[in-house]
XYZ file of C-alpha atoms in Angstrom:
156
model
C -18.068 -79.114 -66.238
C -19.167 -76.208 -64.054
C -18.435 -72.653 -65.057
C -18.306 -70.107 -62.344
C -19.309 -66.651 -63.274
C -17.416 -63.817 -61.668
C -19.590 -61.529 -59.584
C -20.462 -58.289 -61.331
C -17.965 -55.565 -60.648
C -19.172 -52.983 -58.220
C -19.532 -49.731 -60.025
C -17.940 -46.799 -58.364
C -20.152 -43.755 -58.515
C -18.620 -40.888 -60.417
C -17.498 -38.110 -58.136
C -20.080 -35.375 -57.977
C -19.009 -32.171 -59.607
C -20.005 -29.261 -57.405
C -22.776 -27.341 -59.132
C -22.787 -23.546 -59.332
C -24.376 -21.942 -56.301
C -26.246 -18.684 -55.861
C -26.647 -17.511 -52.307
C -27.813 -14.445 -50.478
C -27.151 -13.468 -46.876
C -28.181 -10.712 -44.568
C -24.945 -9.062 -43.464
C -23.995 -7.155 -40.345
C -20.676 -5.520 -39.508
C -19.025 -3.901 -36.504
C -15.500 -2.577 -36.655
C -13.243 0.431 -36.217
C -15.037 2.322 -39.003
C -18.477 1.883 -37.431
C -21.366 -0.504 -37.866
C -23.456 -1.493 -40.837
C -26.017 -3.868 -42.254
C -26.832 -4.958 -45.750
C -26.958 -7.837 -48.186
C -24.246 -10.192 -49.392
C -24.958 -11.887 -52.733
C -22.744 -14.635 -54.151
C -22.342 -16.711 -57.294
C -19.824 -19.533 -56.884
C -18.711 -22.025 -59.526
C -16.272 -24.301 -57.670
C -15.096 -26.195 -60.785
C -13.885 -23.088 -62.649
C -13.135 -21.049 -59.547
C -15.553 -18.373 -60.789
C -16.786 -16.099 -58.061
C -18.937 -12.999 -57.939
C -19.568 -11.330 -54.576
C -21.583 -8.153 -54.141
C -21.894 -6.544 -50.749
C -24.529 -3.832 -50.426
C -25.485 -1.509 -47.603
C -28.724 0.471 -47.932
C -28.263 2.616 -51.051
C -24.593 1.758 -51.589
C -22.487 -1.047 -53.076
C -19.642 -1.549 -50.628
C -17.750 -4.280 -52.460
C -17.648 -6.118 -55.787
C -15.370 -9.108 -56.264
C -15.433 -11.030 -59.523
C -13.243 -13.349 -61.530
C -12.102 -16.929 -61.859
C -9.102 -19.135 -61.158
C -7.820 -18.952 -64.763
C -7.844 -15.176 -65.301
C -7.644 -13.900 -61.721
C -9.908 -11.748 -59.587
C -10.793 -8.077 -59.391
C -11.789 -6.392 -56.138
C -13.561 -3.020 -56.134
C -14.335 -1.159 -52.909
C -15.618 2.305 -53.946
C -15.727 3.741 -50.417
C -12.026 2.960 -49.935
C -11.061 3.803 -53.546
C -9.788 0.230 -54.067
C -9.649 -1.309 -57.542
C -7.230 -4.201 -57.317
C -6.494 -7.320 -59.380
C -4.781 -10.526 -58.249
C -4.144 -14.014 -59.585
C -5.721 -15.648 -56.516
C -8.255 -14.753 -53.845
C -5.658 -15.145 -51.101
C -3.808 -12.107 -52.497
C -6.785 -9.763 -52.060
C -7.517 -8.009 -48.755
C -11.282 -8.312 -48.373
C -12.723 -5.538 -46.238
C -15.940 -6.272 -44.292
C -15.464 -10.066 -44.707
C -13.249 -12.902 -43.460
C -10.290 -13.645 -45.744
C -10.850 -16.533 -48.132
C -8.014 -18.271 -49.972
C -10.181 -19.929 -52.656
C -13.716 -20.520 -53.901
C -13.544 -24.025 -52.395
C -12.653 -22.551 -48.986
C -15.549 -20.083 -49.218
C -17.930 -22.883 -50.151
C -16.695 -24.970 -47.201
C -17.109 -21.996 -44.868
C -20.701 -21.422 -46.002
C -21.669 -25.130 -46.038
C -20.036 -26.184 -42.765
C -19.100 -23.030 -40.876
C -15.437 -24.057 -40.852
C -13.017 -21.161 -41.093
C -10.604 -19.142 -38.992
C -12.541 -17.095 -36.442
C -15.933 -18.374 -37.694
C -18.644 -19.805 -35.462
C -22.084 -21.152 -36.335
C -24.905 -19.770 -34.210
C -27.826 -21.524 -35.952
C -28.137 -24.468 -38.396
C -30.706 -26.282 -40.473
C -30.551 -29.381 -42.702
C -28.673 -27.434 -45.431
C -25.986 -26.192 -43.065
C -25.287 -22.954 -41.205
C -28.139 -20.437 -41.167
C -26.293 -17.892 -39.053
C -22.539 -17.390 -39.006
C -20.413 -15.072 -36.907
C -16.827 -14.102 -37.698
C -14.491 -12.282 -35.359
C -11.132 -11.190 -36.713
C -8.858 -8.306 -37.681
C -9.176 -5.799 -40.492
C -6.179 -5.099 -42.797
C -4.937 -2.513 -40.242
C -5.000 -5.055 -37.409
C -8.125 -3.627 -35.711
C -10.864 -5.904 -34.296
C -13.953 -6.407 -36.452
C -16.968 -8.724 -36.568
C -19.285 -9.904 -39.312
C -22.644 -11.663 -39.015
C -24.162 -13.604 -41.917
C -27.776 -14.776 -41.962
C -28.600 -17.107 -44.898
C -31.694 -15.983 -46.822
C -31.334 -17.969 -50.035
C -29.244 -20.909 -51.248
C -29.804 -22.249 -54.766
C -27.856 -24.960 -56.547
C -27.978 -24.593 -60.325
C -28.936 -27.706 -62.309
């Protein structure tokens, strides 16, 4: 009698959980209120939806956005006297930056350059090094933002 052994089942790799990411970009802006340069620092945790964004110009914090998907987000823009809370990112008008509906959308934008009005001007093996966004501010006026990746760290 011959016994046939079934081939071993192919194991399906577990889906990778996106690790938290810390990133820093050089930032440039041109719009109806003038021009500016500075630094954009981010902490993104895609699983929890946690996000912290700080946008600095020389000697001034222009924007602080922090929160998570469970408890909502808080946007502070001292120059414009904005201190606003919302349940989702899509409900917050982000000055000086393209609108982002979620942490996942922001991560996709930064990893691939895909987003409304966004173009990639330089890439490396990790993804876009230089991004350019052309769009409208909350008042409907034309504005542009340039991002130049300086640091990208995936937490263990």
